[in-house]
Amino acid sequence: MKAPLGLFRKRPRSGDAPGSADERAGFRIRIDPLTKARIKRFTQIKRGYWSFIAISSLLVLSLVAELFVNSRALVVNYEGKLYFPTYARVFLGQEFGLDYKYETNYRELKETLKENGKGWVILPPVPWNAYEQDFIEGEYPPNAPSAERRHFLGTDIIGRDVLARLLYGFRTAILFALLYVTATFLIGTVIGALMGYWGGPFDMVFQRLIEIWERIPFLYVVMILGAIFKPNFLLFIGIFVVFGWSGRTWSVRAMTYRERERDYILAARAMGASTLRIIGVHIVPNVLVVILTSLPFAVSGAISSLTALDYLGFGLRAPTPSWGELLSMGIAQYEAAPWILASIVTAMTFVLVTIAFVGEGLRDAFDPRKHTVYR
Amino acid sequence: MNEARTIIETRGLVQHFAQGRFFGRSVVHALNGVSLTVREGETLGLVGETGCGKSTLARAVMRLYNPTGGQVFFDGIDVTRLPERKLKFLRRSMQIVFQDPADSMNPRLPVGYIVEEPLIIQTRMTDRERRERVAELLTDVGLDPSASMRYPHEFSGGQRQRIAIARALALKPRVIVCDEPVSALDVSVQSQVLNLLLSLQKAHGLTLLFISHALGVVRHMSDRVAVMYLGTVAELADSKAIYESPRHPYTKALIAAIPSTDPTARKDRRQYSGEVPSPLVKPVGCPFKSNCPIKVARCETEKPELRELAPGHQVACHLA
């Protein structure tokens, strides 16, 4: 009798775990069949599914970008000892028998070791990081793409590798977007659900507050604040979240209004469930659809607005690799260095379209009515 | 039966709902002073037509609504104005079974969790104890304990209502309010669920507040019956008395409308025509005045109170 019952828990538990009943409730709820069916339907929507795989592998790749695009070597063998500089401390030139006390230039080290035979170096496929400038004698940057110098997409106007800027810029943008979207969705869902569940004066006050809040021209405020505070990455997310959460409340509020009139909410109240439990266990899982389907579109929106701000020069501080900066540089130099504009436009189009496909696939998979296609 | 103690009492219970926000604000008069008592161990049937306030009464008694006026006593304690956090004890002893079992269960939770949830909220039982209790409860209502792994939509209406009953029983309540528990079910399944309720009542000494618009069902279930009309109690008496010697003109019309199984028996059918007055209008006088065949001038202005005409037989009519 125990065994089959145990199956509706996510994992078996021994004895009584500490913590309130409410905290423990989360562990028992496994993925319900409705959600399973939706996930299955999503995997059957090929375009969305493959886009999802593409964008998530790109995300994972960008998180370990140091292994592919980096000025530090992957492996150094010096006098029989192995070094892995990518994720290790900074190795000074002295330590590899060079005559300087700052960080080793591994591209030079590779040449030196080849000549003196004291070891070898394995460099990443693109041995440049996003900040260093490559000055070629007799030439002025921007330099055209060259496989020989390992600038596969050329360099920008001050000699930095475009591919490195692109990849690290993507990492900045997507992490920014994900953090921003997670934070706004959390805040928006909680406040929206409370507005819908409590209704009355709370709802009324927050509705008016949000209406006023949303009239504030967001980008201008970001520019002004950006000019005052010189924001770093986290502060920047903070500013975005402060102005971004309100838009997420409406749909959750409306859905909660619908759900709270249903008998199962009354039943939960009749058994004495707390507001926290009713919202967390009963309402949110049932309104999650609207949240989830709008998520990818919010991510691409966030990437676009960050790029727009960077493009205008009000975004993240200068040497940070950013798409907006590349875009403005590309447009300014499109005759002298068409590879910059070509790279950034291709990358942006690919990422934004892919995310839109994921969103479309999710929406189709989650909407039982299916979306009508007008031709 | 008469010496049994009162477990639920309502005194002049009033429940209004506001409709609309700022403009054209109107009030729905769902309950206009309902006074009745439920005795421990009995089944009080509550009948009335759609919109007469049966479900509102049930929910107001359960304190799922905050009554506009009047009082609700549970076991002698006034629970009318208790804040939600102090209501937890009431929740333990009073549970509710809703009309539509499909709507009264969260579709995203497995049945085991649905039945277990009251235990999680109200008790300090360990995981294992709760699991065993869930299996026990499911067996009690005639389901296999393996049902706990499945989801509500995998069950038929009757089975779902059994699950709802198991959930209501989980905390060993003293009272179960049944808000039309069988009207969403097939006739063939209705009697099974009704008999389950009766046997559970016998086994656990439950008090039932049984709401229905089906007169036959109420007769089958109830010891006493309250007839409601437009947010008031028109007549309250023993089941036998209501069905055999109704005193209120509305009750008489209702009883006369029960189809007879004997085609040769001809009844004195009291036709009552016209609409039920809108609950949006504040009632004046007798609520039944517009349809009453025997009304007099007094009925237009004076609201009849419940009067005890015979021992245990209360009627709200000036002329009865």
XYZ file of C-alpha atoms in Angstrom:
695
model
C 0.000 0.000 0.000
C 2.892 2.307 0.680
C 4.714 1.842 -2.563
C 2.118 3.159 -5.025
C 1.318 6.062 -2.759
C 4.926 7.049 -2.638
C 4.861 7.671 -6.343
C 2.944 10.874 -6.153
C 5.767 12.393 -4.218
C 8.717 13.673 -6.094
C 11.081 11.680 -3.936
C 10.703 9.465 -0.917
C 11.336 11.102 2.397
C 12.480 9.491 5.552
C 10.770 10.604 8.696
C 9.434 14.056 9.149
C 11.547 16.798 7.702
C 11.817 20.104 9.536
C 10.138 23.209 8.224
C 6.518 24.161 7.973
C 4.023 22.171 5.989
C 3.855 24.950 3.443
C 7.554 24.782 2.734
C 7.492 21.063 2.256
C 4.490 21.090 -0.012
C 6.616 21.999 -3.009
C 8.455 18.706 -2.997
C 5.436 16.575 -3.535
C 4.050 18.135 -6.608
C 5.441 16.444 -9.625
C 4.945 17.595 -13.187
C 1.281 17.074 -13.860
C 0.112 15.280 -17.006
C -1.197 18.468 -18.557
C 2.226 20.054 -18.411
C 3.794 16.830 -19.646
C 1.510 16.852 -22.661
C 2.438 20.444 -23.350
C 6.147 19.728 -23.174
C 5.648 16.825 -25.528
C 3.703 19.031 -27.918
C 6.505 21.589 -27.773
C 9.100 18.990 -28.761
C 6.917 18.132 -31.725
C 6.937 21.694 -32.996
C 10.207 21.315 -34.856
C 11.041 24.931 -35.486
C 10.495 25.975 -31.902
C 12.189 22.910 -30.484
C 15.348 23.214 -32.579
C 15.459 26.939 -31.954
C 15.287 26.182 -28.260
C 18.158 23.715 -28.561
C 20.178 26.188 -30.631
C 19.702 29.124 -28.282
C 20.323 27.103 -25.146
C 23.506 25.538 -26.550
C 24.637 29.001 -27.547
C 23.966 30.139 -24.000
C 25.920 27.229 -22.531
C 28.763 27.840 -25.013
C 28.880 31.510 -24.104
C 29.103 30.607 -20.419
C 32.319 28.683 -21.126
C 33.451 31.098 -23.825
C 36.852 31.338 -22.141
C 37.653 27.909 -23.577
C 37.115 28.978 -27.163
C 37.776 32.659 -27.416
C 40.429 33.828 -25.013
C 43.911 35.195 -24.946
C 44.898 32.749 -22.220
C 46.164 29.360 -23.325
C 44.197 26.216 -22.627
C 47.272 24.181 -21.686
C 50.878 25.156 -21.259
C 53.664 22.581 -20.926
C 56.722 24.336 -19.591
C 59.780 22.326 -18.567
C 57.722 19.203 -18.136
C 55.039 20.826 -15.964
C 51.446 21.365 -17.092
C 49.604 24.661 -16.543
C 45.949 25.438 -17.240
C 45.778 29.217 -17.315
C 42.149 29.567 -18.482
C 40.544 29.267 -15.067
C 43.693 29.530 -12.929
C 45.495 32.484 -11.390
C 47.396 34.947 -13.496
C 50.784 33.579 -14.586
C 53.472 36.176 -14.994
C 55.824 36.131 -17.949
C 58.756 35.381 -15.612
C 57.319 32.042 -14.651
C 57.677 30.792 -18.204
C 61.187 32.191 -18.596
C 60.095 35.424 -20.244
C 61.582 38.756 -19.252
C 58.505 40.564 -17.929
C 56.482 40.649 -14.726
C 52.995 41.135 -16.136
C 50.602 38.513 -17.412
C 52.034 36.156 -19.978
C 51.206 36.778 -23.605
C 50.534 33.203 -24.595
C 50.647 33.843 -28.323
C 54.235 35.053 -27.929
C 54.981 32.284 -25.457
C 53.910 29.746 -28.057
C 56.467 31.108 -30.535
C 59.208 31.337 -27.899
C 58.715 27.782 -26.638
C 58.639 26.463 -30.186
C 62.074 28.050 -30.724
C 63.767 27.074 -27.475
C 62.056 23.680 -27.218
C 61.243 23.971 -23.500
C 57.626 22.954 -23.980
C 54.450 23.694 -25.890
C 51.237 25.714 -25.701
C 47.699 24.908 -26.800
C 45.791 28.082 -27.573
C 42.014 28.397 -27.944
C 40.739 28.506 -31.548
C 40.476 32.283 -31.249
C 43.432 33.396 -29.146
C 42.082 36.881 -28.451
C 40.021 38.219 -25.621
C 37.401 40.920 -25.951
C 39.522 43.737 -24.617
C 43.000 43.497 -26.102
C 43.971 45.431 -29.175
C 45.944 43.817 -31.946
C 48.232 46.244 -33.722
C 49.687 44.964 -36.924
C 52.712 46.857 -38.078
C 52.090 49.015 -41.077
C 48.336 48.683 -40.873
C 45.635 50.552 -39.093
C 42.617 48.892 -37.568
C 39.924 47.928 -38.410
C 41.571 44.892 -39.944
C 39.670 42.635 -42.299
C 38.916 39.032 -41.334
C 41.986 36.888 -41.507
C 42.279 33.201 -40.643
C 46.018 33.554 -40.421
C 45.909 36.073 -37.584
C 42.925 34.260 -36.154
C 40.617 37.221 -36.469
C 37.870 35.225 -38.105
C 35.518 38.191 -38.192
C 38.191 40.864 -38.373
C 38.826 43.546 -35.785
C 36.956 46.658 -34.796
C 38.194 50.195 -35.212
C 40.585 49.975 -32.286
C 41.882 46.527 -33.158
C 39.781 44.291 -30.879
C 38.619 40.942 -32.206
C 35.035 41.184 -33.471
C 34.221 37.517 -32.803
C 35.362 37.876 -29.192
C 33.358 41.073 -28.758
C 30.365 39.384 -30.337
C 30.481 36.291 -28.135
C 31.128 38.100 -24.864
C 28.589 40.715 -25.861
C 26.045 37.943 -26.364
C 26.849 36.612 -22.923
C 26.299 40.024 -21.374
C 23.048 40.543 -23.256
C 21.503 37.133 -22.622
C 22.471 37.038 -18.955
C 21.108 40.523 -18.573
C 17.878 39.512 -20.286
C 17.457 36.314 -18.268
C 18.096 37.969 -14.925
C 15.846 40.869 -15.796
C 13.041 38.637 -17.001
C 13.285 36.307 -14.000
C 13.180 39.180 -11.548
C 10.321 41.031 -13.229
C 8.288 37.853 -13.658
C 8.713 36.901 -10.022
C 7.716 40.324 -8.750
C 4.990 40.752 -11.353
C 3.483 37.341 -10.653
C 3.394 37.789 -6.908
C 1.900 41.279 -7.052
C -0.463 40.399 -9.890
C -1.688 37.304 -8.056
C -2.220 39.273 -4.852
C -4.099 41.973 -6.747
C -6.328 39.373 -8.308
C -6.773 37.328 -5.153
C -7.400 40.099 -2.641
C -9.119 42.419 -5.069
C -10.827 45.407 -3.471
C -8.793 48.381 -2.250
C -5.423 46.628 -2.646
C -6.175 45.917 -6.278
C -7.509 49.414 -6.834
C -4.498 51.152 -5.313
C -1.976 49.010 -7.176
C -3.810 49.385 -10.475
C -3.640 53.160 -10.223
C -0.021 53.064 -9.036
C 0.979 50.863 -11.937
C -0.892 52.990 -14.438
C 1.001 56.046 -13.241
C 4.300 54.152 -13.026
C 3.943 52.911 -16.573
C 3.506 56.427 -17.918
C 7.098 57.242 -16.946
C 9.153 57.138 -20.147
C 11.425 54.302 -19.226
C 14.330 54.781 -21.618
C 14.687 58.456 -20.739
C 14.802 57.639 -17.060
C 17.411 54.961 -17.692
C 19.481 57.483 -19.620
C 19.241 60.064 -16.856
C 20.020 57.553 -14.125
C 22.774 56.076 -16.262
C 24.319 59.507 -16.647
C 24.181 60.119 -12.892
C 25.254 56.756 -11.508
C 27.515 55.286 -14.203
C 25.774 52.001 -13.613
C 27.468 48.633 -13.564
C 25.807 45.438 -14.722
C 23.835 44.745 -11.530
C 22.716 48.315 -10.971
C 21.622 48.366 -14.577
C 19.472 45.286 -14.074
C 18.117 46.898 -10.931
C 16.998 50.001 -12.834
C 15.411 47.870 -15.534
C 13.568 45.733 -12.990
C 12.237 48.716 -11.069
C 10.575 49.961 -14.228
C 9.825 46.609 -15.805
C 7.884 44.593 -13.230
C 4.588 46.410 -13.608
C 3.883 45.221 -17.125
C 3.901 41.628 -15.892
C 1.099 42.062 -13.386
C -1.854 42.523 -15.736
C -2.189 39.104 -17.242
C -1.557 37.332 -13.933
C -4.074 39.577 -12.205
C -6.727 38.844 -14.802
C -6.113 35.088 -14.712
C -6.161 35.088 -10.914
C -9.504 36.870 -10.908
C -10.858 34.033 -12.996
C -9.293 31.247 -10.954
C -10.173 32.538 -7.523
C -13.904 32.202 -8.177
C -13.534 28.515 -8.859
C -14.635 26.017 -6.257
C -11.215 24.530 -5.678
C -10.021 27.821 -4.260
C -13.074 27.922 -1.994
C -12.322 24.337 -1.009
C -8.772 25.299 -0.110
C -10.068 28.174 1.988
C -12.585 25.860 3.620
C -9.723 23.665 4.816
C -7.973 26.672 6.279
C -5.219 27.180 3.697
C -3.136 30.324 4.068
C -3.092 32.978 1.365
C 0.502 32.001 0.632
C -0.532 28.398 0.068
C -3.561 29.278 -2.034
C -1.496 31.486 -4.297
C 1.591 29.287 -4.399
C 0.039 25.843 -4.638
C -3.256 26.545 -6.333
C -3.308 29.775 -8.289
C 0.192 30.218 -9.672
C 0.473 26.732 -11.240
C -2.839 27.371 -12.950
C -1.920 30.781 -14.317
C 1.645 29.835 -15.228
C 0.676 29.389 -18.870
C 0.339 33.095 -19.568
C 3.591 33.775 -17.793
C 5.514 31.069 -19.581
C 4.334 31.809 -23.087
C 5.253 35.462 -22.875
C 8.683 34.723 -21.415
C 10.713 34.298 -24.629
C 9.267 37.477 -26.076
C 10.237 39.325 -22.920
C 13.782 37.957 -23.249
C 14.172 39.162 -26.822
C 12.632 42.479 -25.818
C 15.182 42.880 -23.046
C 18.071 42.078 -25.399
C 16.772 44.659 -27.851
C 16.409 47.405 -25.274
C 19.860 46.781 -23.837
C 21.312 46.903 -27.340
C 19.387 50.075 -28.087
C 20.735 51.792 -24.978
C 24.276 50.663 -25.720
C 23.858 51.847 -29.272
C 22.940 55.281 -28.010
C 25.860 55.178 -25.620
C 23.776 55.141 -22.440
C 24.303 51.519 -21.620
C 26.999 49.594 -19.870
C 30.333 51.292 -19.291
C 32.853 51.509 -22.079
C 35.124 48.519 -22.428
C 32.314 46.043 -21.643
C 31.708 44.040 -24.803
C 28.284 45.012 -26.041
C 26.195 44.547 -29.123
C 24.933 48.079 -29.176
C 28.465 49.423 -29.329
C 29.350 47.031 -32.148
C 26.224 48.044 -33.994
C 26.937 51.757 -33.794
C 30.568 51.129 -34.765
C 29.456 48.943 -37.656
C 27.073 51.573 -38.951
C 29.662 54.323 -38.645
C 32.294 52.266 -40.472
C 30.231 50.220 -42.852
C 32.225 51.294 -45.889
C 35.670 50.861 -44.373
C 34.821 47.754 -42.364
C 31.676 46.027 -43.619
C 32.568 42.884 -41.616
C 31.636 44.591 -38.352
C 28.114 45.474 -39.431
C 27.656 42.148 -41.201
C 28.673 40.180 -38.091
C 26.555 42.050 -35.594
C 23.468 42.170 -37.795
C 23.710 38.456 -38.557
C 24.212 37.600 -34.904
C 21.344 39.790 -33.716
C 18.984 38.528 -36.352
C 19.857 34.930 -35.572
C 19.417 35.311 -31.810
C 16.235 37.379 -31.910
C 14.575 35.210 -34.547
C 15.532 32.041 -32.699
C 14.060 33.314 -29.460
C 10.918 34.399 -31.291
C 10.610 30.883 -32.730
C 10.916 29.405 -29.244
C 8.208 31.763 -28.043
C 5.976 30.879 -30.932
C 6.490 27.172 -30.330
C 5.740 27.521 -26.620
C 2.608 29.508 -27.337
C 1.360 26.928 -29.803
C 2.192 24.070 -27.471
C 0.462 25.659 -24.500
C -2.645 26.953 -26.161
C -5.187 24.197 -26.505
C -7.141 26.190 -29.069
C -4.099 26.424 -31.336
C -3.376 29.624 -33.098
C -5.043 30.379 -36.333
C -2.711 31.144 -39.191
C -3.900 33.874 -41.516
C -2.458 33.709 -44.973
C -34.010 13.851 18.238
C -35.367 16.937 19.943
C -33.041 16.695 22.896
C -29.966 16.636 20.641
C -27.820 19.690 21.085
C -27.631 22.447 18.546
C -24.381 22.478 16.613
C -24.997 25.257 14.098
C -27.270 28.187 14.607
C -27.815 31.183 12.408
C -29.604 34.246 13.738
C -30.982 36.690 11.227
C -28.154 35.974 8.806
C -27.953 38.607 6.081
C -25.656 38.405 3.073
C -25.542 41.119 0.455
C -23.242 41.299 -2.527
C -22.263 44.527 -4.197
C -22.564 44.510 -7.935
C -20.759 46.960 -10.162
C -18.066 49.313 -9.020
C -18.835 53.016 -9.059
C -21.672 53.630 -11.432
C -24.930 51.767 -11.278
C -23.828 50.096 -8.083
C -26.495 47.682 -6.944
C -26.873 45.188 -4.157
C -27.849 41.555 -4.502
C -29.892 40.565 -1.476
C -28.831 36.941 -1.308
C -29.869 36.254 2.282
C -32.430 38.387 4.088
C -32.339 37.261 7.665
C -32.060 33.495 7.876
C -32.528 31.928 11.277
C -32.273 28.209 11.644
C -30.618 25.577 13.760
C -28.870 22.351 12.903
C -28.795 19.686 15.593
C -25.880 17.402 16.184
C -26.128 14.162 14.248
C -29.097 15.091 12.097
C -29.388 15.861 8.426
C -30.971 19.189 7.701
C -32.158 19.381 4.126
C -32.231 22.753 2.449
C -34.461 23.054 -0.606
C -35.422 25.925 -2.811
C -35.280 26.973 -6.392
C -32.233 28.282 -8.194
C -31.046 31.607 -6.844
C -32.916 31.448 -3.545
C -29.699 31.603 -1.536
C -29.093 27.960 -0.609
C -25.447 27.953 -1.632
C -24.919 31.409 -0.203
C -26.249 30.177 3.117
C -23.887 27.210 3.007
C -20.897 29.398 2.260
C -21.852 32.004 4.806
C -22.165 29.288 7.454
C -18.744 27.987 6.414
C -17.446 31.537 6.712
C -16.299 31.507 3.108
C -18.138 34.806 2.907
C -18.208 37.520 5.513
C -21.873 37.881 6.423
C -23.331 41.354 6.051
C -25.428 40.971 9.158
C -26.722 38.486 11.700
C -24.744 35.826 13.470
C -23.487 32.295 12.978
C -22.860 30.111 15.992
C -20.872 26.940 15.855
C -21.254 24.784 18.932
C -22.292 27.848 20.908
C -19.396 30.028 19.747
C -20.101 33.099 17.668
C -17.906 32.698 14.591
C -19.443 35.525 12.592
C -16.673 38.045 13.070
C -13.697 35.814 13.758
C -10.670 36.775 11.675
C -9.432 34.198 9.209
C -6.491 33.057 11.328
C -8.767 32.217 14.248
C -11.105 30.279 12.008
C -8.778 27.344 11.658
C -10.564 25.389 14.379
C -13.882 25.947 12.629
C -12.335 24.643 9.434
C -11.369 21.447 11.200
C -14.870 20.673 12.377
C -16.801 21.849 9.367
C -16.100 20.813 5.810
C -17.850 21.280 2.517
C -18.574 19.183 -0.554
C -19.284 21.204 -3.661
C -21.685 20.661 -6.488
C -19.254 20.230 -9.343
C -16.449 17.874 -8.371
C -14.544 18.765 -11.542
C -14.304 22.365 -10.440
C -13.712 21.756 -6.762
C -10.334 20.074 -7.270
C -7.165 21.642 -8.570
C -6.631 19.889 -11.918
C -2.870 20.036 -11.508
C -2.630 18.064 -8.306
C -2.733 14.305 -7.891
C -5.703 12.940 -5.996
C -3.480 11.820 -3.135
C -2.341 15.354 -2.576
C -5.868 16.722 -2.852
C -7.040 14.414 -0.070
C -3.881 14.987 1.942
C -3.907 18.770 1.777
C -6.240 19.357 4.748
C -3.978 17.116 6.826
C -0.922 19.085 5.760
C -2.602 22.337 6.691
C -4.300 21.343 9.899
C -2.329 18.552 11.533
C 1.167 17.745 12.649
C 0.990 14.242 11.262
C 4.147 12.784 9.758
C 4.427 11.972 6.101
C 3.829 8.318 6.721
C 0.799 8.922 8.931
C -0.704 11.180 6.330
C -0.090 8.677 3.567
C -1.779 5.965 5.580
C -4.694 8.216 6.392
C -5.145 9.067 2.705
C -5.246 5.374 1.803
C -7.748 4.779 4.598
C -9.958 7.638 3.439
C -9.947 6.519 -0.161
C -10.920 3.020 0.949
C -13.697 4.489 3.103
C -15.309 6.167 0.123
C -15.004 3.024 -1.974
C -11.962 3.843 -4.064
C -8.718 1.961 -4.428
C -5.786 3.567 -2.579
C -3.841 3.499 -5.845
C -6.157 6.303 -6.991
C -3.923 8.728 -5.145
C -1.347 8.687 -7.913
C -3.809 9.710 -10.556
C -5.308 13.070 -11.427
C -8.922 14.247 -11.068
C -9.605 14.261 -14.800
C -8.913 10.518 -14.945
C -12.006 9.806 -12.851
C -15.729 9.791 -13.560
C -18.037 12.349 -11.953
C -19.179 9.933 -9.276
C -15.630 8.914 -8.409
C -14.566 12.535 -8.260
C -17.381 13.282 -5.858
C -16.170 10.378 -3.717
C -12.717 11.950 -3.705
C -14.258 15.258 -2.653
C -16.038 13.434 0.161
C -12.786 11.769 1.208
C -11.153 15.187 1.342
C -14.014 16.552 3.425
C -13.694 13.621 5.828
C -9.922 13.907 6.198
C -10.025 16.092 9.295
C -12.783 14.042 10.966
C -15.184 16.978 10.941
C -18.414 17.086 12.911
C -20.376 18.799 10.178
C -20.250 18.376 6.438
C -22.040 20.919 4.303
C -23.122 19.273 1.067
C -23.821 21.910 -1.545
C -25.884 20.034 -4.127
C -23.446 17.124 -4.071
C -25.298 14.997 -6.588
C -26.962 17.422 -8.962
C -24.011 17.322 -11.362
C -24.066 13.526 -11.455
C -25.891 10.941 -13.530
C -29.043 9.675 -11.896
C -27.585 6.173 -11.771
C -24.625 7.412 -9.773
C -26.561 9.780 -7.545
C -27.979 7.096 -5.292
C -24.545 5.524 -4.780
C -23.104 8.816 -3.613
C -26.144 9.535 -1.440
C -25.980 6.149 0.224
C -22.253 6.614 0.766
C -22.992 9.882 2.545
C -25.646 8.195 4.685
C -23.387 5.325 5.681
C -20.499 7.672 6.451
C -22.866 9.767 8.544
C -23.826 6.680 10.514
C -20.218 5.519 10.880
C -18.765 8.842 11.974
C -21.774 10.452 13.676
C -21.713 13.328 11.197
C -24.109 16.201 10.996
C -25.080 17.032 7.428
C -26.374 20.280 6.028
C -27.701 18.916 2.788
C -28.574 21.330 0.015
C -30.487 20.326 -3.053
C -33.175 21.455 -5.398
C -34.275 17.864 -5.914
C -37.137 17.278 -3.519
C -36.949 13.514 -3.747
C -33.264 13.496 -2.864
C -33.843 15.725 0.134
C -36.657 13.523 1.387
C -34.399 10.481 1.108
C -31.605 12.156 3.061
C -33.067 14.480 5.626
C -34.422 14.336 9.143
C -35.653 17.902 8.910
C -36.157 20.134 5.920
C -35.918 23.895 5.510
C -37.607 25.398 2.473
C -36.013 28.588 1.243
C -37.506 31.279 -0.899
C -35.730 34.450 -2.018
C -33.174 34.513 0.755
C -35.472 33.583 3.587
C -36.662 30.392 5.213
C -40.307 29.850 4.327
C -40.894 26.701 6.312
C -38.848 24.444 8.568
C -40.131 21.134 9.860
C -39.531 17.434 10.107
C -39.128 15.817 6.762
C -42.386 13.910 7.130
C -44.338 17.023 8.078
C -42.981 19.024 5.135
C -43.876 16.397 2.611
C -47.198 15.331 4.069
C -48.648 18.448 5.635
C -46.979 21.557 4.239
C -48.317 24.786 5.723
C -46.677 27.522 3.652
C -48.273 28.223 0.259
C -44.857 28.027 -1.450
C -44.092 24.655 0.098
C -47.529 23.431 -0.893
C -46.866 24.429 -4.482
C -43.477 22.749 -4.420
C -44.750 19.501 -2.999
C -47.641 19.477 -5.421
C -45.178 19.821 -8.284
C -43.424 16.533 -7.476
C -44.329 14.210 -10.335
C -46.271 11.236 -9.136
C -45.255 7.728 -10.008
C -48.906 6.745 -10.011
C -50.580 8.036 -13.158
C -54.048 7.519 -11.764
C -53.470 9.661 -8.734
C -54.669 13.162 -9.401
C -53.378 15.893 -7.249
C -54.686 19.236 -6.444
C -52.068 21.123 -8.428
C -51.561 24.626 -7.260
C -50.350 26.580 -10.195
C -48.204 29.435 -9.287
C -47.423 31.770 -12.060
C -45.151 34.691 -12.502
C -41.509 35.320 -11.915
C -39.479 35.157 -8.760
C -38.858 38.773 -7.731
C -35.384 40.027 -8.517
C -32.950 39.772 -5.620
C -31.630 43.192 -6.668
C -34.729 44.864 -5.260
C -34.844 45.306 -1.543
C -37.670 43.045 -0.397
C -40.644 44.580 1.377
C -43.320 42.518 3.030
C -43.631 38.815 2.371
C -41.102 37.647 -0.226
C -43.684 35.317 -1.736
C -46.378 37.970 -2.078
C -46.216 38.336 -5.859
C -46.959 34.671 -6.445
C -49.074 33.802 -3.466
C -52.588 32.573 -4.200
C -53.877 33.494 -0.749
C -52.213 36.787 -0.044
C -53.904 39.565 1.920
C -53.152 43.261 2.334
C -50.891 42.613 5.305
C -48.490 40.571 3.175
C -47.602 43.628 1.099
C -46.100 45.545 3.981
C -45.231 43.212 6.815
C -42.614 40.521 6.542
C -43.835 37.308 8.171
C -41.457 35.865 10.759
C -40.986 32.162 11.377
C -43.647 31.012 13.847
C -43.839 27.672 15.517
C -47.249 26.319 14.539
C -46.766 22.800 15.806
C -43.861 21.371 17.838
C -40.834 21.621 15.540
C -42.862 23.021 12.657
C -41.999 26.615 11.821
C -43.710 28.582 9.069
C -43.174 32.118 7.855
C -46.642 33.024 6.729
C -49.244 35.326 8.216
C -52.063 33.079 7.136
C -50.754 29.591 7.898
